[in-house]
Amino acid sequence: DGGITQSPKYLFRKEGQNVTLSCEQNLNHDAMYWYRQDPGQGLRLIYYSQIVNDFQKGDIAEGYSVSREKKESFPLTVTSAQKNPTAFYLCASALTSLGNEQFFGPGTRLTVL
Amino acid sequence: DAKTTQPNSMESNEEEPVHLPCNHSTISGTDYIHWYRQLPSQGPEYVIHGLTSNVNNRMASLAIAEDRKSSTLILHRATLRDAAVYYCILRDGTNYGGSQGNLIFGKGTKLSVKP
């Protein structure tokens, strides 16, 4: 089945540690996105990538880093510089950044203790 | 960025139609109206989008006002599975390839469906 996967579903880390969230898609999509969602709020864009080996900062990129070495993969690293990392993280992909529909993964809920 | 205004919450009875409103008075001529929904603890899913004409698909209908300053998402027969947060989003159609094409999510409307 084609789709977009994120792992793990729940992640716990100690304060001060970097953590990398996985996002994989087998939809052959060029564009990929990372969003952050806080309780009762909408999604906010962290980073996006229109094509492999390229990515751009979104609205709240500080304290995060990404890479796009493969078309299928767009991992997000939450660094110790992120002041409030506890949140629900969602990855999405689209056929191209010109495409009409973004497909979302199931999300990773990160809790920093 | 063009903004949308939606009610915080709405209630519906199962098997009845639901009309979810969205105001976007500052919409530009090239903005598409997109709707996504998010079920609890899941990622959002695409529902429908349109530019000027009303649109129908298997999930819902989108009614767009003649002046395009408002739109309504219509669920023809609500089911318990339709309980979700519904987001109305404007997306610039002139430059999907740039940041203007990115989705900007507000808080949406939380729809509750009563059996």
PDB file of C-alpha atoms in Angstrom:
ATOM      1  CA  ASP A   1       0.000   0.000   0.000  1.00  0.00           C
ATOM      2  CA  GLY A   2       1.272   3.458  -0.854  1.00  0.00           C
ATOM      3  CA  GLY A   3       1.437   5.955   1.940  1.00  0.00           C
ATOM      4  CA  ILE A   4       3.412   8.103   4.286  1.00  0.00           C
ATOM      5  CA  THR A   5       4.741   6.713   7.544  1.00  0.00           C
ATOM      6  CA  GLN A   6       6.137   8.302  10.655  1.00  0.00           C
ATOM      7  CA  SER A   7       7.879   6.551  13.464  1.00  0.00           C
ATOM      8  CA  PRO A   8       7.670   6.202  16.315  1.00  0.00           C
ATOM      9  CA  LYS A   9       4.117   7.195  17.254  1.00  0.00           C
ATOM     10  CA  TYR A  10       5.211   8.274  20.742  1.00  0.00           C
ATOM     11  CA  LEU A  11       8.679   9.490  21.680  1.00  0.00           C
ATOM     12  CA  PHE A  12      10.089  10.553  25.015  1.00  0.00           C
ATOM     13  CA  ARG A  13      13.389  12.369  25.457  1.00  0.00           C
ATOM     14  CA  LYS A  14      15.234  14.136  28.196  1.00  0.00           C
ATOM     15  CA  GLU A  15      15.715  17.860  28.011  1.00  0.00           C
ATOM     16  CA  GLY A  16      18.913  18.844  26.213  1.00  0.00           C
ATOM     17  CA  GLN A  17      18.981  15.825  23.895  1.00  0.00           C
ATOM     18  CA  ASN A  18      18.639  16.023  20.153  1.00  0.00           C
ATOM     19  CA  VAL A  19      16.036  13.697  18.652  1.00  0.00           C
ATOM     20  CA  THR A  20      15.320  12.729  15.048  1.00  0.00           C
ATOM     21  CA  LEU A  21      11.809  11.997  13.795  1.00  0.00           C
ATOM     22  CA  SER A  22      11.414   9.733  10.805  1.00  0.00           C
ATOM     23  CA  CYS A  23       9.194  10.404   7.781  1.00  0.00           C
ATOM     24  CA  GLU A  24       9.073   8.040   4.799  1.00  0.00           C
ATOM     25  CA  GLN A  25       6.804   8.026   1.768  1.00  0.00           C
ATOM     26  CA  ASN A  26       6.454   5.574  -1.105  1.00  0.00           C
ATOM     27  CA  LEU A  27       4.101   7.736  -3.141  1.00  0.00           C
ATOM     28  CA  ASN A  28       6.881   9.020  -5.416  1.00  0.00           C
ATOM     29  CA  HIS A  29       6.085  12.545  -4.262  1.00  0.00           C
ATOM     30  CA  ASP A  30       8.565  15.351  -4.858  1.00  0.00           C
ATOM     31  CA  ALA A  31       7.395  17.692  -2.097  1.00  0.00           C
ATOM     32  CA  MET A  32       7.543  16.970   1.630  1.00  0.00           C
ATOM     33  CA  TYR A  33       6.628  19.032   4.674  1.00  0.00           C
ATOM     34  CA  TRP A  34       7.018  19.081   8.454  1.00  0.00           C
ATOM     35  CA  TYR A  35       4.415  20.673  10.704  1.00  0.00           C
ATOM     36  CA  ARG A  36       4.123  21.130  14.433  1.00  0.00           C
ATOM     37  CA  GLN A  37       0.785  21.103  16.287  1.00  0.00           C
ATOM     38  CA  ASP A  38       0.259  22.230  19.883  1.00  0.00           C
ATOM     39  CA  PRO A  39      -2.897  21.323  21.857  1.00  0.00           C
ATOM     40  CA  GLY A  40      -6.008  23.065  20.542  1.00  0.00           C
ATOM     41  CA  GLN A  41      -4.055  24.806  17.818  1.00  0.00           C
ATOM     42  CA  GLY A  42      -3.707  24.501  14.074  1.00  0.00           C
ATOM     43  CA  LEU A  43      -0.619  23.237  12.291  1.00  0.00           C
ATOM     44  CA  ARG A  44       2.460  25.402  11.838  1.00  0.00           C
ATOM     45  CA  LEU A  45       5.003  24.808   9.084  1.00  0.00           C
ATOM     46  CA  ILE A  46       8.551  24.013  10.226  1.00  0.00           C
ATOM     47  CA  TYR A  47      10.376  23.078   7.013  1.00  0.00           C
ATOM     48  CA  TYR A  48       9.449  22.051   3.509  1.00  0.00           C
ATOM     49  CA  SER A  49      11.234  20.477   0.591  1.00  0.00           C
ATOM     50  CA  GLN A  50      10.106  20.906  -2.995  1.00  0.00           C
ATOM     51  CA  ILE A  51      12.590  18.398  -4.397  1.00  0.00           C
ATOM     52  CA  VAL A  52      15.356  16.093  -3.242  1.00  0.00           C
ATOM     53  CA  ASN A  53      18.510  17.835  -1.969  1.00  0.00           C
ATOM     54  CA  ASP A  54      16.606  21.061  -1.420  1.00  0.00           C
ATOM     55  CA  PHE A  55      14.654  22.406   1.536  1.00  0.00           C
ATOM     56  CA  GLN A  56      13.358  25.728   2.829  1.00  0.00           C
ATOM     57  CA  LYS A  57      12.534  27.135   6.251  1.00  0.00           C
ATOM     58  CA  GLY A  58       8.902  27.461   7.185  1.00  0.00           C
ATOM     59  CA  ASP A  59       7.370  29.754   9.770  1.00  0.00           C
ATOM     60  CA  ILE A  60       8.953  28.209  12.876  1.00  0.00           C
ATOM     61  CA  ALA A  61      12.266  26.656  11.782  1.00  0.00           C
ATOM     62  CA  GLU A  62      14.365  27.792  14.760  1.00  0.00           C
ATOM     63  CA  GLY A  63      15.659  24.859  16.769  1.00  0.00           C
ATOM     64  CA  TYR A  64      14.958  22.330  14.011  1.00  0.00           C
ATOM     65  CA  SER A  65      16.975  20.874  11.150  1.00  0.00           C
ATOM     66  CA  VAL A  66      16.116  18.623   8.208  1.00  0.00           C
ATOM     67  CA  SER A  67      17.760  16.772   5.352  1.00  0.00           C
ATOM     68  CA  ARG A  68      16.454  15.498   2.019  1.00  0.00           C
ATOM     69  CA  GLU A  69      19.077  13.134   0.680  1.00  0.00           C
ATOM     70  CA  LYS A  70      16.513  10.716  -0.728  1.00  0.00           C
ATOM     71  CA  LYS A  71      13.193  11.384  -2.387  1.00  0.00           C
ATOM     72  CA  GLU A  72      11.434   9.005  -0.015  1.00  0.00           C
ATOM     73  CA  SER A  73      12.787  10.378   3.237  1.00  0.00           C
ATOM     74  CA  PHE A  74      12.610  13.704   5.054  1.00  0.00           C
ATOM     75  CA  PRO A  75      13.832  13.317   8.656  1.00  0.00           C
ATOM     76  CA  LEU A  76      13.390  16.108  11.175  1.00  0.00           C
ATOM     77  CA  THR A  77      15.853  16.705  14.008  1.00  0.00           C
ATOM     78  CA  VAL A  78      14.595  18.540  17.053  1.00  0.00           C
ATOM     79  CA  THR A  79      17.675  20.084  18.600  1.00  0.00           C
ATOM     80  CA  SER A  80      18.323  21.202  22.156  1.00  0.00           C
ATOM     81  CA  ALA A  81      17.976  24.777  20.892  1.00  0.00           C
ATOM     82  CA  GLN A  82      14.211  24.306  20.487  1.00  0.00           C
ATOM     83  CA  LYS A  83      12.767  25.888  23.633  1.00  0.00           C
ATOM     84  CA  ASN A  84       9.427  24.069  23.737  1.00  0.00           C
ATOM     85  CA  PRO A  85       9.839  20.831  21.793  1.00  0.00           C
ATOM     86  CA  THR A  86       6.934  18.916  23.326  1.00  0.00           C
ATOM     87  CA  ALA A  87       4.306  18.766  20.570  1.00  0.00           C
ATOM     88  CA  PHE A  88       2.609  16.626  17.931  1.00  0.00           C
ATOM     89  CA  TYR A  89       4.734  16.514  14.763  1.00  0.00           C
ATOM     90  CA  LEU A  90       3.172  15.825  11.378  1.00  0.00           C
ATOM     91  CA  CYS A  91       4.872  15.038   8.113  1.00  0.00           C
ATOM     92  CA  ALA A  92       3.155  15.468   4.750  1.00  0.00           C
ATOM     93  CA  SER A  93       3.941  14.946   1.098  1.00  0.00           C
ATOM     94  CA  ALA A  94       2.532  16.129  -2.206  1.00  0.00           C
ATOM     95  CA  LEU A  95       3.098  15.031  -5.784  1.00  0.00           C
ATOM     96  CA  THR A  96       4.782  18.356  -6.350  1.00  0.00           C
ATOM     97  CA  SER A  97       4.687  21.656  -4.528  1.00  0.00           C
ATOM     98  CA  LEU A  98       2.315  22.636  -7.336  1.00  0.00           C
ATOM     99  CA  GLY A  99      -0.019  19.819  -6.365  1.00  0.00           C
ATOM    100  CA  ASN A 100      -3.421  20.353  -4.880  1.00  0.00           C
ATOM    101  CA  GLU A 101      -3.452  17.783  -2.128  1.00  0.00           C
ATOM    102  CA  GLN A 102      -1.061  17.112   0.729  1.00  0.00           C
ATOM    103  CA  PHE A 103      -1.057  13.638   2.232  1.00  0.00           C
ATOM    104  CA  PHE A 104      -0.301  13.481   5.940  1.00  0.00           C
ATOM    105  CA  GLY A 105       1.329  10.824   8.046  1.00  0.00           C
ATOM    106  CA  PRO A 106      -0.107   9.642  11.378  1.00  0.00           C
ATOM    107  CA  GLY A 107       2.160  11.930  13.396  1.00  0.00           C
ATOM    108  CA  THR A 108       4.711  11.548  16.185  1.00  0.00           C
ATOM    109  CA  ARG A 109       3.905  12.816  19.648  1.00  0.00           C
ATOM    110  CA  LEU A 110       7.150  14.024  21.220  1.00  0.00           C
ATOM    111  CA  THR A 111       7.380  14.598  24.954  1.00  0.00           C
ATOM    112  CA  VAL A 112      10.502  16.131  26.415  1.00  0.00           C
ATOM    113  CA  LEU A 113      10.888  15.461  30.113  1.00  0.00           C
TER     114      LEU A 113
ATOM    115  CA  ASP B   1      -1.576  36.117   3.848  1.00  0.00           C
ATOM    116  CA  ALA B   2      -5.286  35.900   3.217  1.00  0.00           C
ATOM    117  CA  LYS B   3      -7.033  34.704   6.340  1.00  0.00           C
ATOM    118  CA  THR B   4     -10.135  32.657   7.059  1.00  0.00           C
ATOM    119  CA  THR B   5     -12.628  32.824   9.920  1.00  0.00           C
ATOM    120  CA  GLN B   6     -14.482  29.749  11.138  1.00  0.00           C
ATOM    121  CA  PRO B   7     -16.677  29.042  14.163  1.00  0.00           C
ATOM    122  CA  ASN B   8     -14.778  27.313  16.942  1.00  0.00           C
ATOM    123  CA  SER B   9     -17.261  24.463  17.211  1.00  0.00           C
ATOM    124  CA  MET B  10     -20.470  23.038  15.783  1.00  0.00           C
ATOM    125  CA  GLU B  11     -22.787  20.171  16.642  1.00  0.00           C
ATOM    126  CA  SER B  12     -24.744  17.922  14.379  1.00  0.00           C
ATOM    127  CA  ASN B  13     -27.004  14.909  14.635  1.00  0.00           C
ATOM    128  CA  GLU B  14     -26.066  11.696  12.934  1.00  0.00           C
ATOM    129  CA  GLU B  15     -27.488  11.238   9.420  1.00  0.00           C
ATOM    130  CA  GLU B  16     -28.390  14.908   9.107  1.00  0.00           C
ATOM    131  CA  PRO B  17     -26.673  17.387   6.765  1.00  0.00           C
ATOM    132  CA  VAL B  18     -23.985  19.669   8.153  1.00  0.00           C
ATOM    133  CA  HIS B  19     -23.054  23.089   6.804  1.00  0.00           C
ATOM    134  CA  LEU B  20     -19.653  24.334   7.939  1.00  0.00           C
ATOM    135  CA  PRO B  21     -19.132  28.043   7.162  1.00  0.00           C
ATOM    136  CA  CYS B  22     -15.924  29.858   6.354  1.00  0.00           C
ATOM    137  CA  ASN B  23     -15.445  33.595   5.846  1.00  0.00           C
ATOM    138  CA  HIS B  24     -12.567  34.885   3.751  1.00  0.00           C
ATOM    139  CA  SER B  25     -13.370  38.499   2.992  1.00  0.00           C
ATOM    140  CA  THR B  26      -9.799  39.346   1.891  1.00  0.00           C
ATOM    141  CA  ILE B  27      -9.558  36.522  -0.643  1.00  0.00           C
ATOM    142  CA  SER B  28      -7.690  37.389  -3.838  1.00  0.00           C
ATOM    143  CA  GLY B  29      -8.705  36.345  -7.316  1.00  0.00           C
ATOM    144  CA  THR B  30      -6.047  33.644  -7.474  1.00  0.00           C
ATOM    145  CA  ASP B  31      -6.702  32.045  -4.071  1.00  0.00           C
ATOM    146  CA  TYR B  32      -8.107  28.529  -4.060  1.00  0.00           C
ATOM    147  CA  ILE B  33     -10.301  27.460  -1.125  1.00  0.00           C
ATOM    148  CA  HIS B  34      -9.135  24.193   0.403  1.00  0.00           C
ATOM    149  CA  TRP B  35     -10.739  22.111   3.148  1.00  0.00           C
ATOM    150  CA  TYR B  36      -8.936  19.550   5.252  1.00  0.00           C
ATOM    151  CA  ARG B  37     -10.158  17.671   8.296  1.00  0.00           C
ATOM    152  CA  GLN B  38      -8.332  16.110  11.207  1.00  0.00           C
ATOM    153  CA  LEU B  39      -9.711  13.226  13.219  1.00  0.00           C
ATOM    154  CA  PRO B  40      -8.553  12.959  16.831  1.00  0.00           C
ATOM    155  CA  SER B  41      -4.875  12.043  17.175  1.00  0.00           C
ATOM    156  CA  GLN B  42      -4.431  11.681  13.423  1.00  0.00           C
ATOM    157  CA  GLY B  43      -2.923  13.714  10.626  1.00  0.00           C
ATOM    158  CA  PRO B  44      -5.204  15.939   8.533  1.00  0.00           C
ATOM    159  CA  GLU B  45      -6.786  14.602   5.366  1.00  0.00           C
ATOM    160  CA  TYR B  46      -7.790  16.466   2.246  1.00  0.00           C
ATOM    161  CA  VAL B  47     -11.523  16.954   1.782  1.00  0.00           C
ATOM    162  CA  ILE B  48     -12.147  19.223  -1.191  1.00  0.00           C
ATOM    163  CA  HIS B  49     -11.034  22.422  -2.906  1.00  0.00           C
ATOM    164  CA  GLY B  50     -12.432  24.947  -5.364  1.00  0.00           C
ATOM    165  CA  LEU B  51     -11.878  28.319  -6.985  1.00  0.00           C
ATOM    166  CA  THR B  52     -15.177  29.819  -8.122  1.00  0.00           C
ATOM    167  CA  SER B  53     -17.682  27.110  -8.949  1.00  0.00           C
ATOM    168  CA  ASN B  54     -19.331  24.759  -6.505  1.00  0.00           C
ATOM    169  CA  VAL B  55     -17.575  21.414  -6.260  1.00  0.00           C
ATOM    170  CA  ASN B  56     -18.721  17.927  -5.325  1.00  0.00           C
ATOM    171  CA  ASN B  57     -16.794  14.782  -4.496  1.00  0.00           C
ATOM    172  CA  ARG B  58     -17.472  11.560  -2.653  1.00  0.00           C
ATOM    173  CA  MET B  59     -16.742  13.131   0.717  1.00  0.00           C
ATOM    174  CA  ALA B  60     -18.484  16.493   0.565  1.00  0.00           C
ATOM    175  CA  SER B  61     -19.689  19.475  -1.416  1.00  0.00           C
ATOM    176  CA  LEU B  62     -18.188  22.956  -1.457  1.00  0.00           C
ATOM    177  CA  ALA B  63     -20.483  25.906  -2.038  1.00  0.00           C
ATOM    178  CA  ILE B  64     -18.687  29.147  -2.870  1.00  0.00           C
ATOM    179  CA  ALA B  65     -20.439  32.510  -2.638  1.00  0.00           C
ATOM    180  CA  GLU B  66     -20.669  34.537  -5.824  1.00  0.00           C
ATOM    181  CA  ASP B  67     -18.353  37.230  -4.419  1.00  0.00           C
ATOM    182  CA  ARG B  68     -16.042  34.468  -3.062  1.00  0.00           C
ATOM    183  CA  LYS B  69     -15.887  36.111   0.343  1.00  0.00           C
ATOM    184  CA  SER B  70     -17.369  33.071   2.009  1.00  0.00           C
ATOM    185  CA  SER B  71     -17.805  29.373   1.411  1.00  0.00           C
ATOM    186  CA  THR B  72     -19.592  26.431   3.001  1.00  0.00           C
ATOM    187  CA  LEU B  73     -18.498  22.835   3.318  1.00  0.00           C
ATOM    188  CA  ILE B  74     -21.498  20.533   3.166  1.00  0.00           C
ATOM    189  CA  LEU B  75     -21.535  17.028   4.575  1.00  0.00           C
ATOM    190  CA  HIS B  76     -24.733  15.543   3.211  1.00  0.00           C
ATOM    191  CA  ARG B  77     -25.292  12.909   5.919  1.00  0.00           C
ATOM    192  CA  ALA B  78     -23.100  13.216   8.973  1.00  0.00           C
ATOM    193  CA  THR B  79     -21.789  10.030  10.517  1.00  0.00           C
ATOM    194  CA  LEU B  80     -19.979   9.533  13.804  1.00  0.00           C
ATOM    195  CA  ARG B  81     -16.785   9.149  11.797  1.00  0.00           C
ATOM    196  CA  ASP B  82     -17.173  12.731  10.544  1.00  0.00           C
ATOM    197  CA  ALA B  83     -16.465  14.110  14.034  1.00  0.00           C
ATOM    198  CA  ALA B  84     -13.247  16.037  13.455  1.00  0.00           C
ATOM    199  CA  VAL B  85     -11.685  19.478  13.229  1.00  0.00           C
ATOM    200  CA  TYR B  86     -12.363  21.015   9.814  1.00  0.00           C
ATOM    201  CA  TYR B  87      -9.895  23.538   8.410  1.00  0.00           C
ATOM    202  CA  CYS B  88     -10.721  26.079   5.714  1.00  0.00           C
ATOM    203  CA  ILE B  89      -7.515  27.249   4.015  1.00  0.00           C
ATOM    204  CA  LEU B  90      -6.756  29.706   1.241  1.00  0.00           C
ATOM    205  CA  ARG B  91      -3.947  28.741  -1.100  1.00  0.00           C
ATOM    206  CA  ASP B  92      -2.396  31.047  -3.677  1.00  0.00           C
ATOM    207  CA  GLY B  93      -2.798  29.489  -7.087  1.00  0.00           C
ATOM    208  CA  THR B  94      -0.241  31.665  -8.833  1.00  0.00           C
ATOM    209  CA  ASN B  95       2.813  30.293  -7.109  1.00  0.00           C
ATOM    210  CA  TYR B  96       2.214  26.836  -5.688  1.00  0.00           C
ATOM    211  CA  GLY B  97       5.903  26.241  -6.171  1.00  0.00           C
ATOM    212  CA  GLY B  98       6.929  28.920  -3.716  1.00  0.00           C
ATOM    213  CA  SER B  99       6.052  29.526  -0.122  1.00  0.00           C
ATOM    214  CA  GLN B 100       2.821  31.140  -1.210  1.00  0.00           C
ATOM    215  CA  GLY B 101       1.587  27.699  -2.131  1.00  0.00           C
ATOM    216  CA  ASN B 102       2.015  26.345   1.374  1.00  0.00           C
ATOM    217  CA  LEU B 103      -0.999  25.512   3.511  1.00  0.00           C
ATOM    218  CA  ILE B 104      -1.650  27.845   6.457  1.00  0.00           C
ATOM    219  CA  PHE B 105      -3.795  26.181   9.094  1.00  0.00           C
ATOM    220  CA  GLY B 106      -5.941  28.148  11.539  1.00  0.00           C
ATOM    221  CA  LYS B 107      -7.725  26.579  14.515  1.00  0.00           C
ATOM    222  CA  GLY B 108     -10.583  25.227  12.407  1.00  0.00           C
ATOM    223  CA  THR B 109     -14.087  24.178  13.454  1.00  0.00           C
ATOM    224  CA  LYS B 110     -14.487  21.242  15.808  1.00  0.00           C
ATOM    225  CA  LEU B 111     -17.499  19.251  14.629  1.00  0.00           C
ATOM    226  CA  SER B 112     -19.270  16.987  17.107  1.00  0.00           C
ATOM    227  CA  VAL B 113     -21.783  14.424  15.825  1.00  0.00           C
ATOM    228  CA  LYS B 114     -24.445  13.103  18.160  1.00  0.00           C
ATOM    229  CA  PRO B 115     -25.926   9.652  17.640  1.00  0.00           C
TER     230      PRO B 115
END
